[in-house]
mmCIF file of C-alpha atoms in Angstrom:
data_model
loop_
_atom_site.group_PDB
_atom_site.id
_atom_site.type_symbol
_atom_site.label_atom_id
_atom_site.label_comp_id
_atom_site.label_asym_id
_atom_site.label_seq_id
_atom_site.Cartn_x
_atom_site.Cartn_y
_atom_site.Cartn_z
ATOM 1 C CA ALA A 198 4.707 0.540 17.084
ATOM 2 C CA GLN A 199 4.083 3.270 14.575
ATOM 3 C CA THR A 200 1.335 3.472 12.006
ATOM 4 C CA VAL A 201 1.092 5.769 9.001
ATOM 5 C CA THR A 202 -2.189 6.371 7.211
ATOM 6 C CA GLN A 203 -2.729 7.820 3.766
ATOM 7 C CA SER A 204 -6.453 7.681 3.101
ATOM 8 C CA GLN A 205 -6.542 9.280 -0.366
ATOM 9 C CA PRO A 206 -5.607 6.675 -3.008
ATOM 10 C CA GLU A 207 -5.157 9.188 -5.793
ATOM 11 C CA MET A 208 -5.263 12.867 -6.685
ATOM 12 C CA SER A 209 -5.031 14.929 -9.824
ATOM 13 C CA VAL A 210 -3.820 18.499 -10.283
ATOM 14 C CA GLN A 211 -3.426 20.892 -13.161
ATOM 15 C CA GLU A 212 0.118 21.836 -14.091
ATOM 16 C CA ALA A 213 1.295 24.985 -12.242
ATOM 17 C CA GLU A 214 -1.374 24.562 -9.559
ATOM 18 C CA THR A 215 -0.846 23.661 -5.908
ATOM 19 C CA VAL A 216 -1.788 20.320 -4.411
ATOM 20 C CA THR A 217 -1.764 18.988 -0.850
ATOM 21 C CA LEU A 218 -1.300 15.320 0.001
ATOM 22 C CA SER A 219 -2.564 14.176 3.399
ATOM 23 C CA CYS A 220 -0.962 11.882 5.938
ATOM 24 C CA THR A 221 -1.682 11.021 9.546
ATOM 25 C CA TYR A 222 0.414 8.921 11.848
ATOM 26 C CA ASP A 223 0.365 7.409 15.284
ATOM 27 C CA THR A 224 3.304 6.866 17.584
ATOM 28 C CA SER A 225 4.007 6.598 21.287
ATOM 29 C CA GLU A 226 7.479 8.069 20.895
ATOM 30 C CA ASN A 227 8.484 11.639 21.589
ATOM 31 C CA ASN A 228 11.433 11.763 19.230
ATOM 32 C CA TYR A 229 10.696 10.685 15.689
ATOM 33 C CA TYR A 230 11.132 11.737 12.076
ATOM 34 C CA LEU A 231 8.629 12.027 9.272
ATOM 35 C CA PHE A 232 9.307 11.766 5.564
ATOM 36 C CA TRP A 233 7.749 12.025 2.167
ATOM 37 C CA TYR A 234 9.181 9.806 -0.544
ATOM 38 C CA LYS A 235 8.402 10.033 -4.252
ATOM 39 C CA GLN A 236 8.193 6.911 -6.399
ATOM 40 C CA PRO A 237 8.010 7.640 -10.153
ATOM 41 C CA PRO A 238 7.183 4.913 -12.703
ATOM 42 C CA SER A 239 10.823 3.769 -12.560
ATOM 43 C CA ARG A 240 9.978 2.685 -8.970
ATOM 44 C CA GLN A 241 13.017 4.403 -7.513
ATOM 45 C CA MET A 242 12.324 5.731 -3.988
ATOM 46 C CA ILE A 243 13.365 9.387 -3.827
ATOM 47 C CA LEU A 244 13.463 11.329 -0.575
ATOM 48 C CA VAL A 245 11.454 14.523 -1.045
ATOM 49 C CA ILE A 246 11.430 16.097 2.400
ATOM 50 C CA ARG A 247 11.839 15.246 6.062
ATOM 51 C CA GLN A 248 10.644 16.720 9.319
ATOM 52 C CA GLU A 249 12.095 16.318 12.786
ATOM 53 C CA ALA A 250 9.295 15.979 15.303
ATOM 54 C CA TYR A 251 10.933 18.192 17.894
ATOM 55 C CA LYS A 252 11.194 21.080 15.448
ATOM 56 C CA GLN A 253 8.093 23.226 15.262
ATOM 57 C CA GLN A 254 9.099 24.923 12.023
ATOM 58 C CA ASN A 255 7.684 23.256 8.940
ATOM 59 C CA ALA A 256 10.303 21.875 6.562
ATOM 60 C CA THR A 257 10.570 23.244 3.025
ATOM 61 C CA GLU A 258 12.522 22.102 -0.024
ATOM 62 C CA ASN A 259 12.027 24.395 -3.010
ATOM 63 C CA ARG A 260 8.461 23.753 -4.255
ATOM 64 C CA PHE A 261 7.779 21.196 -1.547
ATOM 65 C CA SER A 262 6.692 22.065 1.973
ATOM 66 C CA VAL A 263 4.987 20.288 4.828
ATOM 67 C CA ASN A 264 2.269 21.213 7.268
ATOM 68 C CA PHE A 265 3.273 19.427 10.454
ATOM 69 C CA GLN A 266 0.587 19.427 13.123
ATOM 70 C CA LYS A 267 2.115 17.486 15.991
ATOM 71 C CA ALA A 268 -0.889 17.492 18.311
ATOM 72 C CA ALA A 269 -3.140 16.251 15.522
ATOM 73 C CA LYS A 270 -0.444 13.813 14.299
ATOM 74 C CA SER A 271 -0.838 15.149 10.815
ATOM 75 C CA PHE A 272 1.908 15.589 8.216
ATOM 76 C CA SER A 273 0.710 16.840 4.839
ATOM 77 C CA LEU A 274 2.828 17.634 1.790
ATOM 78 C CA LYS A 275 2.176 20.706 -0.309
ATOM 79 C CA ILE A 276 3.519 20.829 -3.841
ATOM 80 C CA SER A 277 3.494 24.303 -5.353
ATOM 81 C CA ASP A 278 3.691 25.089 -9.055
ATOM 82 C CA SER A 279 3.086 21.432 -9.952
ATOM 83 C CA GLN A 280 5.134 20.097 -12.844
ATOM 84 C CA LEU A 281 4.548 17.127 -15.122
ATOM 85 C CA GLY A 282 7.590 15.457 -13.568
ATOM 86 C CA ASP A 283 5.822 15.453 -10.204
ATOM 87 C CA THR A 284 3.546 12.682 -11.488
ATOM 88 C CA ALA A 285 4.367 9.751 -9.212
ATOM 89 C CA MET A 286 3.333 7.734 -6.197
ATOM 90 C CA TYR A 287 4.015 9.571 -2.933
ATOM 91 C CA PHE A 288 4.606 7.740 0.327
ATOM 92 C CA CYS A 289 4.484 9.192 3.797
ATOM 93 C CA ALA A 290 6.778 7.454 6.289
ATOM 94 C CA ALA A 291 8.026 7.651 9.860
ATOM 95 C CA THR A 292 10.945 6.431 11.944
ATOM 96 C CA GLY A 293 11.342 6.214 15.672
ATOM 97 C CA ALA A 294 13.958 4.919 18.049
ATOM 98 C CA ASN A 295 14.384 1.677 16.112
ATOM 99 C CA SER A 296 15.178 3.553 12.851
ATOM 100 C CA LYS A 297 13.076 1.356 10.550
ATOM 101 C CA LEU A 298 10.796 3.218 8.190
ATOM 102 C CA THR A 299 7.061 2.607 8.477
ATOM 103 C CA PHE A 300 5.253 3.572 5.295
ATOM 104 C CA GLY A 301 1.727 4.534 4.411
ATOM 105 C CA LYS A 302 -0.063 2.938 1.465
ATOM 106 C CA GLY A 303 0.859 5.801 -0.825
ATOM 107 C CA ILE A 304 -1.068 8.165 -3.050
ATOM 108 C CA THR A 305 -0.925 8.350 -6.814
ATOM 109 C CA LEU A 306 -0.548 11.933 -8.002
ATOM 110 C CA SER A 307 -1.239 12.820 -11.612
ATOM 111 C CA VAL A 308 -0.275 16.231 -12.968
ATOM 112 C CA ARG A 309 -2.375 17.210 -15.990
ATOM 113 C CA PRO A 310 -0.870 19.374 -18.758
ATOM 114 C CA GLU B 40 26.731 12.857 -4.923
ATOM 115 C CA PRO B 41 27.085 9.450 -3.219
ATOM 116 C CA GLU B 42 24.293 6.978 -3.833
ATOM 117 C CA VAL B 43 23.176 3.481 -2.927
ATOM 118 C CA THR B 44 23.632 0.985 -5.746
ATOM 119 C CA GLN B 45 21.993 -2.419 -6.216
ATOM 120 C CA THR B 46 22.608 -5.377 -8.486
ATOM 121 C CA PRO B 47 21.068 -6.952 -10.407
ATOM 122 C CA SER B 48 18.314 -4.606 -11.508
ATOM 123 C CA HIS B 49 16.141 -7.582 -12.508
ATOM 124 C CA GLN B 50 16.265 -11.233 -11.467
ATOM 125 C CA VAL B 51 14.096 -14.068 -12.682
ATOM 126 C CA THR B 52 14.350 -17.359 -10.830
ATOM 127 C CA GLN B 53 12.551 -20.653 -10.423
ATOM 128 C CA MET B 54 10.648 -21.444 -7.245
ATOM 129 C CA GLY B 55 12.918 -23.175 -4.751
ATOM 130 C CA GLN B 56 16.102 -21.601 -6.056
ATOM 131 C CA GLU B 57 18.414 -19.426 -4.006
ATOM 132 C CA VAL B 58 18.928 -15.782 -4.913
ATOM 133 C CA ILE B 59 21.394 -13.214 -3.641
ATOM 134 C CA LEU B 60 20.625 -9.552 -4.000
ATOM 135 C CA ARG B 61 23.526 -7.155 -3.682
ATOM 136 C CA CYS B 62 23.794 -3.609 -2.442
ATOM 137 C CA VAL B 63 26.573 -1.098 -1.972
ATOM 138 C CA PRO B 64 25.462 1.412 0.683
ATOM 139 C CA ILE B 65 26.766 4.952 0.953
ATOM 140 C CA SER B 66 30.274 4.614 2.325
ATOM 141 C CA ASN B 67 30.053 6.608 5.555
ATOM 142 C CA HIS B 68 26.647 5.282 6.600
ATOM 143 C CA LEU B 69 26.391 2.911 9.538
ATOM 144 C CA TYR B 70 22.863 1.523 9.241
ATOM 145 C CA PHE B 71 21.714 -0.623 6.361
ATOM 146 C CA TYR B 72 18.252 -1.854 5.528
ATOM 147 C CA TRP B 73 16.296 -4.087 3.218
ATOM 148 C CA TYR B 74 12.708 -3.295 2.292
ATOM 149 C CA ARG B 75 10.388 -4.914 -0.192
ATOM 150 C CA GLN B 76 7.429 -3.739 -2.209
ATOM 151 C CA ILE B 77 4.987 -6.170 -3.747
ATOM 152 C CA LEU B 78 3.508 -4.640 -6.898
ATOM 153 C CA GLY B 79 0.787 -2.149 -6.073
ATOM 154 C CA GLN B 80 1.372 -2.319 -2.345
ATOM 155 C CA LYS B 81 3.227 -0.294 0.221
ATOM 156 C CA VAL B 82 6.886 -0.604 1.072
ATOM 157 C CA GLU B 83 7.542 -3.053 3.919
ATOM 158 C CA PHE B 84 10.522 -3.244 6.253
ATOM 159 C CA LEU B 85 12.456 -6.511 6.236
ATOM 160 C CA VAL B 86 15.616 -6.035 8.278
ATOM 161 C CA SER B 87 18.057 -3.496 9.637
ATOM 162 C CA PHE B 88 21.766 -4.077 10.110
ATOM 163 C CA TYR B 89 24.233 -2.227 12.289
ATOM 164 C CA ASN B 90 27.731 -2.978 13.495
ATOM 165 C CA ASN B 91 27.824 -6.249 11.568
ATOM 166 C CA GLU B 92 24.684 -7.701 13.048
ATOM 167 C CA ILE B 93 20.934 -7.589 12.623
ATOM 168 C CA SER B 94 19.437 -4.867 14.805
ATOM 169 C CA GLU B 95 15.806 -5.568 13.961
ATOM 170 C CA LYS B 96 13.814 -7.803 11.650
ATOM 171 C CA SER B 97 10.175 -8.045 10.673
ATOM 172 C CA GLU B 98 7.855 -11.053 10.655
ATOM 173 C CA ILE B 99 8.491 -11.370 6.919
ATOM 174 C CA PHE B 100 12.185 -11.979 7.545
ATOM 175 C CA ASP B 101 11.958 -15.664 8.395
ATOM 176 C CA ASP B 102 14.572 -18.412 8.267
ATOM 177 C CA GLN B 103 14.596 -18.313 4.473
ATOM 178 C CA PHE B 104 16.179 -14.860 4.562
ATOM 179 C CA SER B 105 19.656 -13.864 5.640
ATOM 180 C CA VAL B 106 21.820 -10.779 5.345
ATOM 181 C CA GLU B 107 25.549 -10.393 5.258
ATOM 182 C CA ARG B 108 28.202 -7.749 4.907
ATOM 183 C CA PRO B 109 30.949 -9.872 3.369
ATOM 184 C CA ASP B 110 33.411 -7.017 2.973
ATOM 185 C CA GLY B 111 33.698 -3.317 3.700
ATOM 186 C CA SER B 112 31.363 -2.230 0.934
ATOM 187 C CA ASN B 113 28.777 -4.869 -0.015
ATOM 188 C CA PHE B 114 25.567 -5.714 1.827
ATOM 189 C CA THR B 115 23.652 -8.759 0.612
ATOM 190 C CA LEU B 116 20.208 -10.273 1.047
ATOM 191 C CA LYS B 117 19.908 -14.005 0.446
ATOM 192 C CA ILE B 118 16.671 -15.868 -0.040
ATOM 193 C CA ARG B 119 17.444 -19.578 0.345
ATOM 194 C CA SER B 120 14.448 -21.215 -1.290
ATOM 195 C CA THR B 121 12.324 -18.725 -3.159
ATOM 196 C CA LYS B 122 8.537 -18.877 -3.174
ATOM 197 C CA LEU B 123 6.097 -17.356 -5.646
ATOM 198 C CA GLU B 124 5.101 -14.783 -3.037
ATOM 199 C CA ASP B 125 8.694 -13.520 -2.814
ATOM 200 C CA SER B 126 8.156 -11.806 -6.166
ATOM 201 C CA ALA B 127 8.581 -8.126 -5.382
ATOM 202 C CA MET B 128 10.827 -5.109 -5.686
ATOM 203 C CA TYR B 129 13.598 -5.282 -3.094
ATOM 204 C CA PHE B 130 15.134 -2.032 -1.944
ATOM 205 C CA CYS B 131 18.350 -1.551 -0.057
ATOM 206 C CA ALA B 132 18.698 1.642 1.976
ATOM 207 C CA SER B 133 21.389 3.192 4.118
ATOM 208 C CA GLY B 134 21.462 6.016 6.640
ATOM 209 C CA GLY B 135 19.685 5.942 9.936
ATOM 210 C CA ARG B 136 16.587 7.153 11.726
ATOM 211 C CA GLU B 137 17.142 10.722 10.560
ATOM 212 C CA THR B 138 17.470 10.003 6.850
ATOM 213 C CA GLN B 139 17.480 6.935 4.645
ATOM 214 C CA TYR B 140 18.553 6.848 1.028
ATOM 215 C CA PHE B 141 17.274 4.092 -1.189
ATOM 216 C CA GLY B 142 18.923 2.214 -3.997
ATOM 217 C CA PRO B 143 17.149 1.765 -7.335
ATOM 218 C CA GLY B 144 15.834 -1.661 -6.331
ATOM 219 C CA THR B 145 16.037 -5.216 -7.652
ATOM 220 C CA ARG B 146 12.926 -6.528 -9.320
ATOM 221 C CA LEU B 147 12.632 -10.207 -8.391
ATOM 222 C CA LEU B 148 10.284 -12.498 -10.250
ATOM 223 C CA VAL B 149 9.818 -16.058 -8.998
ATOM 224 C CA LEU B 150 8.286 -18.475 -11.501
#
């Protein structure tokens, strides 16, 4: 079984600044995938970024990047140049051999103008 | 860009009634999923579906729940006799272990 832990319930950042959202996970599998999903007030689940566990290189998608520390089982999301539209709930998630997503509790990010 | 669609967007029903939530997954995807999110809580896995059968289900997915792929495009979740605690956002997703794309969700309210 996999577990995903997001211990920060909320964070706030000034527009244009950088913010890092933390996530740790636990799994007994060697081959797994990690994700960050964004959930704005509309409650749509939007895939932000994904990381393949067997790839050492950290994934990046425009202003979004991850810091994947496999030994520490840590998977944080860095948002650069924060924009007002980044205000949302962010969920860390993982899949393994069984393909179901296991989610963390989420973190509420507020971007201040 | 292909996307997962879900209908209806909102559903209000009386306790004990049956509801069917509908999803159209992305056409070339092979794995389909249902998740739910009770307001203010995390997203929980309900069931996964592959090759016209359930591949895995959670403890939440009891005998009151069923899934079906009645034709080549639709994927449905049926709740036979709804309870108050079934009130939640229900998400359909398609893809696989490498990537899953979510539909916009159906907000179910059981009165």
